[in-house]
């Protein structure tokens, strides 16, 4: 395969994509109406709606953050193999302004979600008083604004320069992105860590885990590698990039999916084992809640579903080189990654029952559909390939030894 | 999947002085790649290509089948996991149960790190050991080293060697095949 071959590839989303984003946006908006309706007609429905929303928001946001990390990582490591799939990742990351808007309902739900946002609760609790310099409503909002500002700016820089290169073909843009990749990665690591503390860990303001940011990050990466694999296959199925993406690229996506599956398990276990071993009540409460009243089964589902099954399914070389098999595993991982968020969030509102409610699923469908619409909107105006990237030929010629 | 017939410590070297095989020299990558396809299509089994650089597409041109080494890695990993768990259970919960700070005699979470490390260790040893078996190491000498030309296989020439032990080997016809395929030199290698 040589570079001229891809000139014959279809590289732009067509009329199908126009239909897709309209349908997805329609489903998403309908999902919001249904979810709010469900909340209206159930006792305590709005409280559940807030937590259901945070679950699916945290899931969707993690995929966009995984995409942003993937793009920065490719520049940081001067990766050649990934050029043919990088534009897809840039497209997913470019939904960041959309996720910033989606964060507004989280702010609206703050009194429901975050126990520490109530003055009387803080006044009655010495620990919350001690933490109030960090955990207070104005500072929380400021931090959230800063996090999204950083993510939007990073995305605009990396996706923007890459598209600019489509026009100019200037290899200097690649060098510029490479130089900015290291500080960008540091900014990404700090913002993601503290965002996960704020949005998810502070649901139980008494509990703390220094590895929590890495845990959210590892899930984000697993989820995004799965999303990228599925997207690549869907894009090729609809007749685009038929020659550019080869089985060698799927093999590498499969390897990363496998690697981050193990990484997620490693981090999840590292967090669990230390608390298990020390067994200090102020630390174990969080896990006790997740092991009682049926929540233990959700935890075991994660152990099996997000680690053991994908581990065995992706262990050998063959399935990584069969895009369809890989995509089936990837779709499974995307769903289990949502269960991971469910396990992080919902025990805080429903410690007595692990059974999902209808509103959890309607919110998931709604957020996922809106995310699809936002991604298609971000991708439709540009080529799906970083057409004049200096490493495109390297990516095309790439072979796994 | 074909298991290796050669065991490392007992190399099946031919009688000293007998013909070990043929060595053909090539000037460039394209010729040696095309020649490899011809040798493969002629049905040879015991032959090899020697090159100073990695050649893309050589595996397909030679028709190399997937290696069995991953099975060795998996076996090493499984044995390592079983040994790690078994060792901790046997020493802590079975042979000498000793209560330490109220923990269970055999707690799975705390047993995982050792199990994990042993899994990795034995899987890695399975890979290295498998490589040794597959390559027939240790092997201190090889008949090909008696060819003076062969030294250039590590600088600027490409070679194809075909062993006399191959059932399709014929001193004359095999040499013709190699010359036809574009070899600049074909020489007989003696053990």
XYZ file of C-alpha atoms in Angstrom:
592
model
C 0.000 0.000 0.000
C 1.416 3.361 -0.936
C 0.246 6.887 -0.265
C -1.257 7.543 -3.738
C -3.712 4.657 -3.165
C -5.539 6.583 -0.476
C -6.209 9.428 -2.888
C -8.893 7.124 -4.253
C -10.341 6.663 -0.762
C -13.547 8.421 0.185
C -12.500 10.645 3.087
C -15.437 12.905 3.876
C -18.664 12.126 5.681
C -21.556 12.396 3.243
C -25.336 12.698 3.318
C -25.615 9.699 5.660
C -23.783 11.653 8.345
C -26.197 14.591 7.981
C -29.048 12.187 8.629
C -27.153 10.479 11.445
C -26.536 13.581 13.522
C -30.114 14.783 13.121
C -31.521 11.408 14.168
C -29.041 11.140 17.063
C -29.832 14.656 18.247
C -33.561 13.847 18.003
C -33.123 10.672 20.055
C -31.033 12.591 22.576
C -33.597 15.353 23.027
C -36.453 12.850 23.214
C -34.404 10.974 25.834
C -34.166 14.132 27.931
C -37.930 14.655 27.754
C -38.622 11.016 28.689
C -36.053 11.082 31.523
C -37.458 14.270 33.032
C -40.967 12.852 32.617
C -39.958 9.655 34.417
C -38.385 11.703 37.206
C -41.541 13.812 37.498
C -43.821 10.830 38.009
C -41.680 8.884 40.509
C -41.179 9.625 44.153
C -37.656 10.970 44.643
C -37.329 10.855 40.873
C -35.357 14.059 40.474
C -32.795 12.974 43.029
C -32.234 9.756 41.085
C -32.207 11.713 37.826
C -29.300 13.828 39.107
C -27.206 10.777 39.930
C -28.219 8.998 36.717
C -27.152 12.091 34.814
C -23.797 12.278 36.592
C -23.198 8.587 35.757
C -23.744 8.996 32.041
C -22.109 12.415 31.924
C -19.011 11.006 33.619
C -19.052 8.150 31.093
C -19.365 10.355 28.012
C -16.880 12.920 29.283
C -14.340 10.173 29.994
C -14.491 9.083 26.342
C -13.790 12.617 25.132
C -10.958 12.962 27.669
C -9.543 9.608 26.524
C -9.589 10.961 22.967
C -7.784 14.125 24.008
C -5.149 12.055 25.820
C -4.714 9.796 22.801
C -4.136 12.758 20.480
C -1.601 14.401 22.811
C 0.142 11.070 23.350
C 0.621 10.521 19.612
C 2.401 13.870 19.310
C 4.368 13.355 22.497
C 5.759 10.042 21.237
C 6.071 11.137 17.575
C 3.905 8.146 16.676
C 3.769 7.226 13.014
C 1.436 4.233 12.994
C -1.575 6.123 14.309
C -1.820 8.955 11.763
C -4.641 7.242 9.835
C -6.874 7.013 12.930
C -5.800 10.240 14.647
C -8.400 12.417 12.939
C -11.163 10.224 14.371
C -9.697 10.754 17.849
C -9.482 14.497 17.162
C -13.158 14.401 16.217
C -14.162 12.750 19.507
C -11.980 15.180 21.480
C -13.489 18.127 19.574
C -16.788 17.485 21.352
C -15.259 19.099 24.432
C -17.310 22.348 24.169
C -20.412 20.135 24.013
C -19.380 18.373 27.230
C -18.758 21.765 28.813
C -22.398 22.632 28.105
C -23.415 19.200 29.411
C -21.683 20.076 32.698
C -24.273 22.788 33.389
C -26.926 20.288 34.594
C -24.330 18.918 37.041
C -24.099 22.415 38.527
C -27.882 22.614 38.610
C -28.017 19.274 40.445
C -25.288 20.282 42.928
C -27.521 20.506 46.019
C -28.835 17.009 45.213
C -25.520 15.412 44.329
C -23.052 16.940 46.745
C -23.757 16.687 50.426
C -20.953 19.166 51.176
C -22.675 21.951 49.223
C -25.164 22.453 52.072
C -24.111 25.003 54.664
C -25.954 23.309 57.531
C -24.358 19.972 56.665
C -20.903 21.553 56.800
C -21.710 23.344 60.048
C -22.618 20.024 61.681
C -19.559 18.141 60.449
C -16.012 18.855 61.645
C -14.436 17.001 58.739
C -16.384 18.955 56.138
C -15.403 22.178 57.913
C -11.772 21.182 57.635
C -12.220 20.485 53.920
C -14.329 23.560 53.226
C -11.394 25.599 51.926
C -11.426 23.269 48.930
C -14.936 21.821 48.932
C -17.138 24.905 48.646
C -19.589 25.862 45.932
C -17.868 28.914 44.386
C -14.450 27.260 44.217
C -16.019 24.089 42.758
C -17.606 26.114 39.967
C -14.378 28.026 39.315
C -12.417 24.780 39.102
C -14.935 23.212 36.744
C -14.722 26.267 34.481
C -10.910 26.070 34.537
C -10.907 22.328 33.744
C -13.181 22.722 30.739
C -11.307 25.821 29.580
C -8.045 23.845 29.594
C -9.614 20.893 27.770
C -11.315 23.064 25.164
C -8.103 25.014 24.537
C -6.013 21.843 24.249
C -8.504 20.311 21.828
C -8.728 23.452 19.758
C -4.949 23.607 19.535
C -4.283 19.993 18.551
C -7.345 19.400 16.362
C -7.056 22.890 14.864
C -3.380 22.648 13.908
C -3.952 19.208 12.452
C -6.756 20.530 10.214
C -4.617 23.525 9.324
C -1.994 21.071 8.093
C -4.557 19.605 5.668
C -4.449 22.991 3.921
C -0.813 24.021 4.222
C 1.014 20.694 4.451
C 3.512 22.446 6.715
C 5.583 19.858 8.627
C 6.436 22.629 11.091
C 2.924 22.222 12.522
C 3.801 18.647 13.510
C 6.938 19.896 15.239
C 4.965 22.623 16.990
C 2.409 20.103 18.271
C 5.228 17.849 19.382
C 6.822 20.655 21.398
C 3.524 21.575 23.042
C 2.603 17.945 23.761
C 4.652 17.604 26.959
C 3.264 20.650 28.819
C -0.171 19.764 27.424
C 0.124 16.319 28.975
C 0.968 17.770 32.377
C -2.016 20.141 32.175
C -4.210 17.209 31.112
C -3.060 14.985 33.972
C -3.670 17.634 36.627
C -7.066 18.733 35.328
C -8.361 15.188 34.845
C -7.220 14.142 38.317
C -8.850 17.039 40.115
C -11.965 16.886 37.931
C -12.490 13.269 38.973
C -11.971 14.237 42.621
C -14.527 17.023 42.295
C -17.197 15.397 40.161
C -17.104 11.812 41.433
C -15.032 11.347 44.576
C -16.631 14.257 46.447
C -19.988 12.446 46.234
C -18.777 10.934 49.506
C -16.821 13.860 50.946
C -15.571 11.776 53.882
C -13.783 9.304 51.673
C -10.510 9.886 49.890
C -8.315 7.950 47.501
C -5.183 9.433 46.011
C -5.313 6.972 43.107
C -8.890 7.937 42.212
C -7.799 10.218 39.361
C -5.717 7.450 37.823
C -8.679 5.093 38.201
C -10.954 7.437 36.254
C -8.175 7.987 33.712
C -7.620 4.264 33.164
C -11.352 3.765 32.586
C -11.378 6.721 30.203
C -8.553 5.189 28.183
C -10.132 1.723 28.002
C -13.413 3.312 26.978
C -11.850 5.526 24.345
C -9.697 2.779 22.781
C -12.904 0.735 22.477
C -14.735 3.702 20.965
C -11.924 4.349 18.476
C -11.928 0.715 17.352
C -15.693 0.704 16.842
C -15.583 4.091 15.080
C -12.844 2.955 12.709
C -14.871 -0.108 11.762
C -18.116 1.877 11.335
C -16.351 4.494 9.225
C -14.900 1.789 6.995
C -18.248 -0.020 6.809
C -19.822 3.124 5.417
C -17.245 3.189 2.637
C -14.746 5.697 4.038
C -10.984 5.254 4.519
C -11.257 1.782 3.004
C -7.595 1.616 2.040
C -6.055 3.862 4.680
C -6.952 1.783 7.750
C -5.621 -1.750 7.532
C -5.623 -4.829 9.701
C -2.253 -3.657 11.062
C -3.905 -0.593 12.591
C -6.681 -2.680 14.131
C -3.985 -4.931 15.558
C -2.390 -1.961 17.297
C -5.724 -0.609 18.535
C -6.375 -4.102 19.897
C -3.017 -4.132 21.658
C -3.730 -0.784 23.310
C -7.240 -1.921 24.250
C -5.741 -5.013 25.841
C -2.996 -3.046 27.579
C -5.377 -0.510 29.089
C -7.789 -3.254 30.140
C -4.951 -4.687 32.224
C -3.964 -1.196 33.365
C -7.511 -0.508 34.573
C -7.551 -3.777 36.529
C -4.120 -3.013 37.975
C -5.226 0.425 39.202
C -8.609 -0.794 40.455
C -6.905 -3.542 42.412
C -4.169 -1.252 43.720
C -6.871 0.987 45.155
C -8.831 -1.895 46.636
C -5.988 -3.884 48.144
C -4.535 -1.071 50.251
C -7.918 -0.319 51.805
C -8.583 -4.019 52.325
C -5.239 -4.533 54.001
C -5.362 -1.512 56.289
C -9.083 -1.986 57.053
C -9.474 1.462 58.670
C -13.186 2.318 59.077
C -12.908 5.845 57.641
C -11.466 4.364 54.453
C -13.476 1.160 54.091
C -16.943 2.749 54.300
C -16.902 3.518 50.599
C -16.172 -0.115 49.752
C -18.594 -1.516 52.337
C -21.384 0.409 50.609
C -20.279 -1.168 47.329
C -20.282 -4.680 48.764
C -23.654 -4.678 50.525
C -27.241 -5.039 49.320
C -26.370 -6.536 45.959
C -23.666 -3.991 45.044
C -21.064 -6.733 45.425
C -22.513 -8.336 42.318
C -21.949 -5.123 40.384
C -18.322 -5.139 41.572
C -17.920 -8.758 40.462
C -19.512 -7.857 37.123
C -16.753 -5.283 36.709
C -14.031 -7.734 37.700
C -15.301 -10.267 35.180
C -16.664 -7.919 32.547
C -14.091 -5.166 32.442
C -11.067 -7.317 33.168
C -11.269 -11.100 32.905
C -13.451 -11.477 29.800
C -11.721 -8.803 27.670
C -8.349 -10.077 28.949
C -9.024 -13.602 27.728
C -10.757 -12.402 24.567
C -7.850 -10.158 23.536
C -4.941 -12.215 24.865
C -3.858 -13.883 21.648
C -2.854 -12.298 18.366
C -5.671 -13.619 16.180
C -8.673 -11.671 17.594
C -6.738 -8.402 17.405
C -6.368 -8.960 13.672
C -10.072 -9.650 13.117
C -11.708 -6.194 13.138
C -15.209 -7.606 13.651
C -14.269 -9.723 16.677
C -12.348 -6.762 18.039
C -15.363 -4.490 17.568
C -17.644 -6.902 19.459
C -15.239 -6.861 22.423
C -14.974 -3.069 22.102
C -18.748 -2.536 22.263
C -18.859 -4.774 25.332
C -16.083 -2.749 26.987
C -17.893 0.526 26.243
C -20.976 -0.791 28.044
C -19.037 -2.221 31.009
C -17.217 1.092 31.312
C -20.644 2.648 31.919
C -21.282 0.017 34.619
C -17.989 1.192 36.164
C -19.360 4.739 36.413
C -22.674 3.336 37.702
C -20.700 1.547 40.435
C -18.863 4.757 41.309
C -21.930 7.015 41.467
C -25.185 5.222 42.206
C -24.328 3.567 45.573
C -24.216 7.098 46.974
C -27.919 7.616 46.225
C -29.186 4.049 46.378
C -27.102 2.001 48.825
C -30.040 -0.354 49.370
C -30.523 -1.483 45.788
C -28.116 -2.102 42.937
C -30.873 -2.635 40.375
C -30.811 0.023 37.647
C -33.911 2.118 37.199
C -35.437 2.961 33.852
C -34.268 6.556 34.175
C -30.596 5.414 34.355
C -30.966 3.827 30.943
C -32.963 6.611 29.293
C -30.337 9.111 30.444
C -27.582 6.849 29.087
C -29.299 6.597 25.689
C -29.868 10.335 25.673
C -26.270 11.291 26.575
C -24.807 8.709 24.168
C -27.022 9.905 21.309
C -26.156 13.544 21.930
C -22.467 12.569 22.097
C -22.744 10.818 18.723
C -24.437 13.873 17.223
C -21.720 16.176 18.607
C -18.955 13.910 17.266
C -20.476 13.711 13.784
C -20.930 17.487 13.761
C -17.262 17.917 14.696
C -16.091 15.527 11.968
C -18.338 16.319 9.024
C -16.673 19.513 7.786
C -13.182 18.039 7.437
C -11.376 15.121 5.926
C -11.405 12.013 8.117
C -7.694 11.665 7.471
C -4.803 13.907 8.496
C -4.123 14.210 4.779
C -0.782 15.982 4.695
C 0.733 14.800 7.937
C 4.420 14.139 7.254
C 4.095 10.712 8.874
C 1.096 9.593 6.835
C 3.227 7.449 4.532
C 4.822 5.828 7.581
C 1.387 5.065 8.963
C 0.269 3.548 5.663
C 3.333 1.346 5.411
C 3.102 0.226 9.019
C 3.295 -3.490 9.696
C 3.321 -5.462 12.927
C 6.381 -7.674 13.081
C 1.368 -26.361 14.743
C 4.632 -28.270 14.495
C 6.623 -28.794 17.609
C 10.376 -28.512 17.270
C 12.064 -31.834 16.792
C 15.510 -30.602 17.758
C 16.258 -30.603 21.431
C 18.730 -27.969 22.527
C 21.495 -30.087 23.949
C 21.527 -32.754 21.248
C 21.987 -30.959 17.928
C 21.296 -33.257 14.974
C 24.461 -32.307 13.134
C 25.247 -34.282 10.001
C 28.390 -36.406 9.638
C 31.511 -34.194 9.420
C 32.410 -33.610 5.785
C 28.996 -34.536 4.412
C 26.930 -32.003 2.468
C 24.887 -29.855 4.865
C 23.099 -27.899 2.138
C 23.309 -25.084 -0.383
C 23.935 -21.407 0.200
C 22.824 -18.897 -2.431
C 23.917 -15.279 -2.435
C 21.738 -12.382 -3.633
C 22.539 -8.750 -4.325
C 19.332 -7.003 -3.345
C 16.137 -7.251 -1.329
C 13.697 -7.551 -4.231
C 15.540 -10.506 -5.760
C 15.866 -12.394 -2.497
C 12.191 -11.764 -1.723
C 11.126 -13.154 -5.112
C 13.559 -16.066 -4.726
C 12.092 -16.868 -1.294
C 8.647 -17.148 -2.871
C 10.027 -19.559 -5.472
C 11.672 -21.734 -2.827
C 8.445 -21.701 -0.820
C 6.379 -22.635 -3.876
C 8.764 -25.467 -4.651
C 7.664 -26.944 -1.328
C 10.876 -26.767 0.701
C 10.564 -27.037 4.484
C 14.093 -26.834 5.902
C 15.454 -23.594 4.586
C 16.035 -20.019 5.682
C 16.659 -16.473 4.471
C 19.535 -14.464 5.968
C 19.521 -10.686 5.726
C 21.386 -7.825 7.411
C 18.132 -5.818 7.657
C 14.520 -6.715 8.466
C 12.580 -7.261 5.233
C 8.885 -6.316 5.139
C 6.782 -9.106 3.699
C 9.435 -11.771 4.156
C 7.243 -13.829 6.490
C 4.571 -14.122 3.809
C 7.125 -14.719 1.069
C 8.625 -17.587 3.069
C 5.217 -18.895 4.131
C 6.220 -18.905 7.802
C 3.496 -20.387 9.963
C 2.513 -18.809 13.284
C 4.939 -19.795 16.010
C 3.932 -22.051 18.907
C 5.870 -19.872 21.407
C 2.704 -18.015 22.636
C 1.435 -21.390 23.897
C 4.636 -21.684 25.946
C 4.050 -18.184 27.312
C 0.476 -19.028 28.268
C 1.576 -22.285 29.905
C 4.233 -20.383 31.879
C 1.648 -17.822 32.964
C -0.870 -20.425 34.105
C 1.765 -22.400 36.008
C 3.043 -19.144 37.578
C -0.452 -18.121 38.721
C -1.139 -21.575 40.157
C 2.264 -21.699 41.856
C 1.830 -18.210 43.323
C -1.592 -18.953 44.775
C -0.614 -22.473 45.828
C 2.574 -21.356 47.569
C 0.784 -18.729 49.642
C -2.090 -21.008 50.528
C 0.218 -23.897 51.434
C 2.554 -21.844 53.604
C 0.010 -19.525 55.277
C -3.219 -21.451 55.506
C -2.259 -25.125 55.354
C 1.230 -25.943 56.561
C 1.698 -23.283 59.234
C -1.461 -21.264 59.902
C -0.454 -18.222 61.900
C -2.818 -15.406 62.774
C -1.388 -12.033 61.790
C -3.276 -8.859 62.812
C -6.653 -10.493 62.482
C -6.342 -11.157 58.768
C -7.699 -14.352 57.211
C -5.102 -17.110 56.850
C -5.600 -16.995 53.144
C -6.922 -13.643 51.918
C -7.269 -13.465 48.165
C -6.600 -9.694 47.808
C -3.280 -9.898 49.586
C -2.303 -13.011 47.626
C -2.745 -11.289 44.273
C 0.555 -9.335 44.063
C 2.729 -12.434 44.497
C 0.481 -14.368 42.116
C 0.707 -11.540 39.601
C 4.503 -11.359 39.808
C 4.941 -15.109 39.454
C 2.548 -15.146 36.508
C 4.634 -12.500 34.751
C 7.920 -14.159 35.684
C 7.011 -17.633 34.457
C 5.290 -16.284 31.346
C 8.474 -14.383 30.487
C 10.583 -17.452 31.187
C 8.173 -19.413 28.983
C 8.865 -16.927 26.172
C 12.641 -17.048 26.601
C 12.727 -20.818 27.119
C 10.411 -21.321 24.150
C 12.728 -19.223 22.012
C 15.697 -21.368 23.049
C 13.875 -24.585 22.186
C 12.521 -23.218 18.904
C 15.958 -22.016 17.794
C 17.765 -25.119 18.948
C 19.997 -23.161 21.321
C 22.567 -23.429 22.694
C 24.304 -24.292 19.462
C 27.935 -23.253 19.435
C 28.663 -23.876 15.790
C 26.694 -23.946 12.575
C 27.874 -25.378 9.241
C 26.997 -22.070 7.520
C 29.836 -20.392 9.399
C 32.321 -22.378 7.315
C 31.338 -20.287 4.285
C 33.481 -17.187 4.007
C 30.888 -15.370 1.941
C 28.324 -15.836 4.668
C 30.038 -13.200 6.823
C 28.496 -10.607 4.512
C 25.016 -11.659 5.650
C 25.525 -9.189 8.442
C 26.602 -6.313 6.230
C 25.556 -6.087 2.571
C 24.416 -9.403 1.091
C 21.273 -11.545 1.257
C 21.360 -15.332 1.422
C 19.045 -18.295 1.107
C 20.194 -21.587 2.622
C 18.492 -24.910 1.904
C 19.371 -27.964 3.989
C 20.259 -31.275 2.430
C 18.002 -32.858 5.035
C 14.961 -31.417 3.245
C 13.075 -34.222 1.457
C 12.917 -32.165 -1.747
C 16.649 -31.435 -1.760
C 18.614 -32.467 -4.820
C 22.216 -31.184 -5.186
C 21.834 -30.249 -8.869
C 18.170 -29.303 -9.260
C 18.074 -27.215 -6.097
C 21.168 -25.315 -7.243
C 19.475 -24.637 -10.603
C 16.380 -23.391 -8.843
C 18.430 -20.916 -6.826
C 20.407 -19.741 -9.861
C 17.171 -19.322 -11.799
C 15.826 -17.217 -8.975
C 18.667 -14.737 -9.457
C 21.412 -15.946 -7.115
C 24.812 -14.495 -7.996
C 26.615 -17.436 -6.356
C 25.489 -20.858 -5.167
C 27.868 -22.851 -3.048
C 27.766 -26.180 -1.335
C 28.165 -26.049 2.423
C 29.797 -28.985 4.192
C 29.337 -29.830 7.802
